[in-house]
PDB file of C-alpha atoms in Angstrom:
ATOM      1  CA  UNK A   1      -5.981 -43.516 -45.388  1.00 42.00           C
ATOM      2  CA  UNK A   2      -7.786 -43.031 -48.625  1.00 42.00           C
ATOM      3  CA  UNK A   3      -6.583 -39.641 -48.841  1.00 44.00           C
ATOM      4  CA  UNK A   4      -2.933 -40.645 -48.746  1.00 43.00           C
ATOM      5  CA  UNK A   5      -3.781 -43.343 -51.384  1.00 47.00           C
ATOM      6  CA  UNK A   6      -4.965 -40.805 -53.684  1.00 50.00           C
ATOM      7  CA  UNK A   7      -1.851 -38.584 -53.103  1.00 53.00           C
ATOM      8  CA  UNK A   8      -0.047 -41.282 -53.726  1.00 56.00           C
ATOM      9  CA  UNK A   9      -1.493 -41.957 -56.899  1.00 62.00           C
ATOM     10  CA  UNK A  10      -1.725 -38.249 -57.830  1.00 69.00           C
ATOM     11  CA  UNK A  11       2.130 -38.313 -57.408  1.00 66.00           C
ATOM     12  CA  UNK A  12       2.477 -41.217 -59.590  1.00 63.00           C
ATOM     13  CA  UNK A  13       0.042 -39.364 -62.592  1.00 71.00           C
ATOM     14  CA  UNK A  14       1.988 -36.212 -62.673  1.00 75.00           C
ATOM     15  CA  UNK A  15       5.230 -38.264 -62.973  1.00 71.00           C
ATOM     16  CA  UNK A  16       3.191 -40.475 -65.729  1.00 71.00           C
ATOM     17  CA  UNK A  17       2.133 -37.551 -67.720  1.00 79.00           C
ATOM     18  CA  UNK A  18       5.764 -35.660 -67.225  1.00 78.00           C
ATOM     19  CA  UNK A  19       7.607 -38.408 -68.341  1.00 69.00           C
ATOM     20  CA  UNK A  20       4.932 -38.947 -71.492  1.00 77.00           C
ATOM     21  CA  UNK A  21       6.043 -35.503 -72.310  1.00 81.00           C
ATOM     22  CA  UNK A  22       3.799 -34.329 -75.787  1.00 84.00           C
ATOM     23  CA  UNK A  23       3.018 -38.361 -76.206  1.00 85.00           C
ATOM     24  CA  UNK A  24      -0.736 -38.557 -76.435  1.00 86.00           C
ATOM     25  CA  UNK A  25      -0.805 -41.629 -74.325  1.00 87.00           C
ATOM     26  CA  UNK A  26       1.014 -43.066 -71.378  1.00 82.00           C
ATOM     27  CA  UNK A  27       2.004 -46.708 -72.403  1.00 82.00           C
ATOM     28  CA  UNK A  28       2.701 -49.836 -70.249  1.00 78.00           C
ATOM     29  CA  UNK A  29       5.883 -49.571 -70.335  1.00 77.00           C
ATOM     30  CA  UNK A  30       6.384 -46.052 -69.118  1.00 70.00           C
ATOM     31  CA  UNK A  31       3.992 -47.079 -66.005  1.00 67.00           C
ATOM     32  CA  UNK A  32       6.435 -49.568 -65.729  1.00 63.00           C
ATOM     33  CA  UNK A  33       9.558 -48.108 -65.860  1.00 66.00           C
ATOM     34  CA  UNK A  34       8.846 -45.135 -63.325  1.00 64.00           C
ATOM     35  CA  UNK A  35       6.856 -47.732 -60.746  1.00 60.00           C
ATOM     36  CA  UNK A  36       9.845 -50.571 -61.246  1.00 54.00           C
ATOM     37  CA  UNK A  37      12.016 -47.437 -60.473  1.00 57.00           C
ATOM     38  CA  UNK A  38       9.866 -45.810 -57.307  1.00 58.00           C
ATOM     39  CA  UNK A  39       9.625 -49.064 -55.585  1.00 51.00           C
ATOM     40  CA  UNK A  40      13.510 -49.812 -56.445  1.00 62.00           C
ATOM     41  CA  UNK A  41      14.251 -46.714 -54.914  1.00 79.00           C
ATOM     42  CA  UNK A  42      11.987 -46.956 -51.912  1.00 85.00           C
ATOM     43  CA  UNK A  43      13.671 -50.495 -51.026  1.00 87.00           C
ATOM     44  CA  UNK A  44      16.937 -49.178 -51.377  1.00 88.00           C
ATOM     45  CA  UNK A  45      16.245 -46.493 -48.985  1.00 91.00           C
ATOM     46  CA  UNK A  46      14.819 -48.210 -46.516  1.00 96.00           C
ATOM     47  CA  UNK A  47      17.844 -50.386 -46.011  1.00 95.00           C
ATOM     48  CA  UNK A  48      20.066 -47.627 -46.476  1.00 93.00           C
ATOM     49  CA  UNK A  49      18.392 -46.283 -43.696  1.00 96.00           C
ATOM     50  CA  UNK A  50      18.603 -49.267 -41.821  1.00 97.00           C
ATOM     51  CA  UNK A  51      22.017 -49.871 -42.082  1.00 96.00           C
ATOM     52  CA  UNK A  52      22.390 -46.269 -41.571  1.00 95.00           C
ATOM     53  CA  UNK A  53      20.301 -46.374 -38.417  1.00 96.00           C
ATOM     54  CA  UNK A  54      18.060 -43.458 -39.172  1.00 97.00           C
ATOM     55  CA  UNK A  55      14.585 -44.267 -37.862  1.00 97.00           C
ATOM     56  CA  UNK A  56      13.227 -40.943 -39.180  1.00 96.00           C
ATOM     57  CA  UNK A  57      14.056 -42.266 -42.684  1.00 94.00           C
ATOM     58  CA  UNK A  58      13.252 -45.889 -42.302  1.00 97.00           C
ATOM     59  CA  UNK A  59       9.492 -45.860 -40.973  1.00 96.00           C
ATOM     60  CA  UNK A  60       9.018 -43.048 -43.893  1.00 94.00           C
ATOM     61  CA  UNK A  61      10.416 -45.505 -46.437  1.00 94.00           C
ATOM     62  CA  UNK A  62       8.676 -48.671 -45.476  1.00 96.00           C
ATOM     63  CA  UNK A  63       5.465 -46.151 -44.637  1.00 94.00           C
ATOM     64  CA  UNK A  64       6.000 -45.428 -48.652  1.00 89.00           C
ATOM     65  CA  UNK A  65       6.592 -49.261 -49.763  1.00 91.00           C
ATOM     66  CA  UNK A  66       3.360 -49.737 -47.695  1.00 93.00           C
ATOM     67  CA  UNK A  67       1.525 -47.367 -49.413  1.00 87.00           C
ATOM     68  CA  UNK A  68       2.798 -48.463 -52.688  1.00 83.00           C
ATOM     69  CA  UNK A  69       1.307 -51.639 -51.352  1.00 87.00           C
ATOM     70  CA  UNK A  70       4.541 -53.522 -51.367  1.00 90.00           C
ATOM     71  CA  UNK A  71       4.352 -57.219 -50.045  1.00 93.00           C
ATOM     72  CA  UNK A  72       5.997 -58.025 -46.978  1.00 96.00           C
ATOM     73  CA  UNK A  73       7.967 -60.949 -48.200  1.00 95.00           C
ATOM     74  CA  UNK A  74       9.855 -58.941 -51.061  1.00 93.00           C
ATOM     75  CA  UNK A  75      10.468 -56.402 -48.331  1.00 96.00           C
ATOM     76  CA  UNK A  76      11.882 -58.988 -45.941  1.00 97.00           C
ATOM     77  CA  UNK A  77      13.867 -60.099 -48.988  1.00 96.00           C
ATOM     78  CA  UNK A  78      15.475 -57.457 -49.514  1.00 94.00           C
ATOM     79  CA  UNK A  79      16.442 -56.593 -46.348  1.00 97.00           C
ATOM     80  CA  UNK A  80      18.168 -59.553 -45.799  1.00 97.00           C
ATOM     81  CA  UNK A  81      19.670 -59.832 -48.978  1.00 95.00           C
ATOM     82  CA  UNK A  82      21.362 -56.228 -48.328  1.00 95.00           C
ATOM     83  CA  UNK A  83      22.355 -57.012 -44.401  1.00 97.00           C
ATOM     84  CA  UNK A  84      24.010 -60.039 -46.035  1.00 97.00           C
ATOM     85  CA  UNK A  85      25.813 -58.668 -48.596  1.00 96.00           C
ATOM     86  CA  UNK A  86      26.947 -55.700 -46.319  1.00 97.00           C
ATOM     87  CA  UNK A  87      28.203 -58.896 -43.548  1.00 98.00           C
ATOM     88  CA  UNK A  88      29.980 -59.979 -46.741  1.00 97.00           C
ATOM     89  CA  UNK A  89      32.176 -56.728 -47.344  1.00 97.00           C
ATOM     90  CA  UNK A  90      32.227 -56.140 -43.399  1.00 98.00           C
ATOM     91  CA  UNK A  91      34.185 -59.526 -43.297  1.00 97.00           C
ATOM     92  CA  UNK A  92      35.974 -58.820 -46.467  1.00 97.00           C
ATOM     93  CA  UNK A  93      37.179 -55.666 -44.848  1.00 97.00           C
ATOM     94  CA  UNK A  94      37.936 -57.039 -41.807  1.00 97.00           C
ATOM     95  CA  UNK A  95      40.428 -59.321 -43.767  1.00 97.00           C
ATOM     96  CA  UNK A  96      41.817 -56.442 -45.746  1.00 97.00           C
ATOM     97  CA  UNK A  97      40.716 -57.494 -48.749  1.00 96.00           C
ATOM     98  CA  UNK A  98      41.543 -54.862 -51.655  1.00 95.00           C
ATOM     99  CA  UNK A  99      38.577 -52.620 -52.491  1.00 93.00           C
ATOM    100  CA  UNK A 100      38.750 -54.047 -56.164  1.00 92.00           C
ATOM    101  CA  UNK A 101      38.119 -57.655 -54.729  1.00 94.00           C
ATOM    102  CA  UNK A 102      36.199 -57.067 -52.575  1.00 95.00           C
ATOM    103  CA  UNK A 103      33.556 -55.134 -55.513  1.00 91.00           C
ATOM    104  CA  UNK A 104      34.608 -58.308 -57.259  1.00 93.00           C
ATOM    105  CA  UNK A 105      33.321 -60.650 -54.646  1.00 95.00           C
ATOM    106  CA  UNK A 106      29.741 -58.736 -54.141  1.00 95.00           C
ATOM    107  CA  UNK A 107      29.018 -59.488 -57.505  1.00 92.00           C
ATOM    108  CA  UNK A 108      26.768 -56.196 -57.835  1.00 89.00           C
ATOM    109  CA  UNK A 109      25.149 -55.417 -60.355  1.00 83.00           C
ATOM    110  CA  UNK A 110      26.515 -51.953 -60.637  1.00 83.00           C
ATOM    111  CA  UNK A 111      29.490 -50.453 -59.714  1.00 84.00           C
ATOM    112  CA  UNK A 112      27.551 -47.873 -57.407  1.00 85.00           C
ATOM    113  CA  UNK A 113      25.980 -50.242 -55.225  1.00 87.00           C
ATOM    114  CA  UNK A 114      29.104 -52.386 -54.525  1.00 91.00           C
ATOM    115  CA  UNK A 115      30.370 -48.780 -53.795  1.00 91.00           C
ATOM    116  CA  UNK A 116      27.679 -48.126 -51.062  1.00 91.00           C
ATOM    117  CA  UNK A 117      27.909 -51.423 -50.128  1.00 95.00           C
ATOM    118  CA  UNK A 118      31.074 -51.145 -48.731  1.00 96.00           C
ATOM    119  CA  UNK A 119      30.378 -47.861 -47.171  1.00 95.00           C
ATOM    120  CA  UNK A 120      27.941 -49.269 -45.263  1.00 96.00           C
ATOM    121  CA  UNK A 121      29.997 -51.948 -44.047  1.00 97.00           C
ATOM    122  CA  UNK A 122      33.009 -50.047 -42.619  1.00 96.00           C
ATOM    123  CA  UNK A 123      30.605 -48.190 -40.755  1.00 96.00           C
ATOM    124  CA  UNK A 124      29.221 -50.396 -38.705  1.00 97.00           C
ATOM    125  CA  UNK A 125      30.712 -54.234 -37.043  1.00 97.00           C
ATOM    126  CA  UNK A 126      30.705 -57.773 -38.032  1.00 97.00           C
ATOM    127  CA  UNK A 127      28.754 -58.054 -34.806  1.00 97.00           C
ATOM    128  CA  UNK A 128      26.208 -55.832 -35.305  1.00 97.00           C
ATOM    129  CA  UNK A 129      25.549 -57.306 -38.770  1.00 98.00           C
ATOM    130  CA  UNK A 130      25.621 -60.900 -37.322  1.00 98.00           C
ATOM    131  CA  UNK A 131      22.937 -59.885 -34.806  1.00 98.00           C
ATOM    132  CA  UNK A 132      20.588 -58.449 -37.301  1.00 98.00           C
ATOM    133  CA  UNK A 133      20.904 -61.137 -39.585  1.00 98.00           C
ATOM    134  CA  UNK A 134      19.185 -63.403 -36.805  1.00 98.00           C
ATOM    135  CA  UNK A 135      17.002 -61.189 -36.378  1.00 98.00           C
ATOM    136  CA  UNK A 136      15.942 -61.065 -40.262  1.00 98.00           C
ATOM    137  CA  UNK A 137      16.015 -65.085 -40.017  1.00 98.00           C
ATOM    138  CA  UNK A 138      13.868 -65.226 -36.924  1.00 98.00           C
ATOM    139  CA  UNK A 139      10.900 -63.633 -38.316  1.00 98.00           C
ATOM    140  CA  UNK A 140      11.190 -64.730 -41.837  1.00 97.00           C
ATOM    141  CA  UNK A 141      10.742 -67.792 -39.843  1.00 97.00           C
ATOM    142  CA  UNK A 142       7.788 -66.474 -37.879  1.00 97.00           C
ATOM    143  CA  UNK A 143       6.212 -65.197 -41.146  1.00 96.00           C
ATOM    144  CA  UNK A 144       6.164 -68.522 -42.896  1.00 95.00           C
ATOM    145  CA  UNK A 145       4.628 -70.478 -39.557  1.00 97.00           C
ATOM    146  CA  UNK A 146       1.994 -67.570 -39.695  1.00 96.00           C
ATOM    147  CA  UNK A 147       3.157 -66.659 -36.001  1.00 97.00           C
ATOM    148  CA  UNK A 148       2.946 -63.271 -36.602  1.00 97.00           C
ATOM    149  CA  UNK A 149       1.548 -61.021 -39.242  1.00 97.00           C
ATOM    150  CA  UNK A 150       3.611 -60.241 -42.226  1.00 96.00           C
ATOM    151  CA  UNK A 151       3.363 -56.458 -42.445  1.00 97.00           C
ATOM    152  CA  UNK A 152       3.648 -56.265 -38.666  1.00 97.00           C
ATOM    153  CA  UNK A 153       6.175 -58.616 -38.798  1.00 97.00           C
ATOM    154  CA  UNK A 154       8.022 -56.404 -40.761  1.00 98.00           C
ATOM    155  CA  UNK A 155       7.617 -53.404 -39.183  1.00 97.00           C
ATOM    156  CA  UNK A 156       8.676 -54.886 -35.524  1.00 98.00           C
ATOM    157  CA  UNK A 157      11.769 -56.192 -37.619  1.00 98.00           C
ATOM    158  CA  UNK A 158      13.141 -52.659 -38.799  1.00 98.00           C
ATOM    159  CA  UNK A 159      12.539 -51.206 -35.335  1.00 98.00           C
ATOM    160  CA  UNK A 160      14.354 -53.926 -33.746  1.00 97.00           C
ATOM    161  CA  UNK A 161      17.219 -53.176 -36.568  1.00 97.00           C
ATOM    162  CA  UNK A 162      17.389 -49.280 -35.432  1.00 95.00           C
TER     163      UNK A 162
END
């Protein structure tokens, strides 16, 4: 395990030192930046692939958000705040709401995500989304009564979302 640790860090140096460029020093906020941005991306991945249901890319993600030593909770956040907002264009859709309203309703902060958002909704059911949504309630509950352990937790909940 150490030896991935230190591959991961290796990874994170080179990117340091490449994004420094002829800078003498790497600052705060270019550790910063590129982390914020690695772990961004790594979330977003993960419930891409979730949504997506690619198992291949999910366990690699969450394998990388674990490494990055991620905590379970923001994981679990975010998670359910993407199922939700994709149940919110699935239903939006299902109404035939206007693409413009219904990027209006998600209240995105970008223009791309909205976009994928509602990709990911019209492929894949109300029903589906509705089920995994329990799911994502059911062990956030578990995790707060300490009934099962958070990263486990976690990982049993992305399987069961495959």
């Amino acid at each position: 395990a150490a030896g991935v640790q230190m591959h991961g860090v290796l990874s994170h140096l080179e990117k340091l030192i490449a994004h420094a460029g002829t800078r003498p020093e790497i600052t705060k906020d270019d550790v910063e930046k590129l982390l914020v941005r690695a772990l961004l991306t790594k979330e977003y991945i993960l419930t891409d692939a979730l949504l997506a249901q690619n198992r291949e890319a999910a366990f690699s993600a969450l394998s990388d958000l674990w490494e990055m030593q991620t905590e379970p909770i923001r994981i679990l956040s975010i998670i359910a705040s993407n199922f939700m907002s994709t149940a919110h264009a699935r239903a939006l859709l299902d109404d035939k709401v206007p693409y413009p309203q219904i990027v209006d309703a998600l209240r995105m902060p970008s223009a791309f995500l909205a976009k994928k958002t509602v990709e990911a909704a019209s492929r894949t059911t109300s029903t589906r989304l509705a089920h995994a949504i329990s799911k994502i309630q059911e062990m956030d509950y578990k995790m707060k009564l300490g009934m099962v352990e958070p990263k486990t937790g976690i990982t049993l909940l992305c399987a069961s979302l495959l």
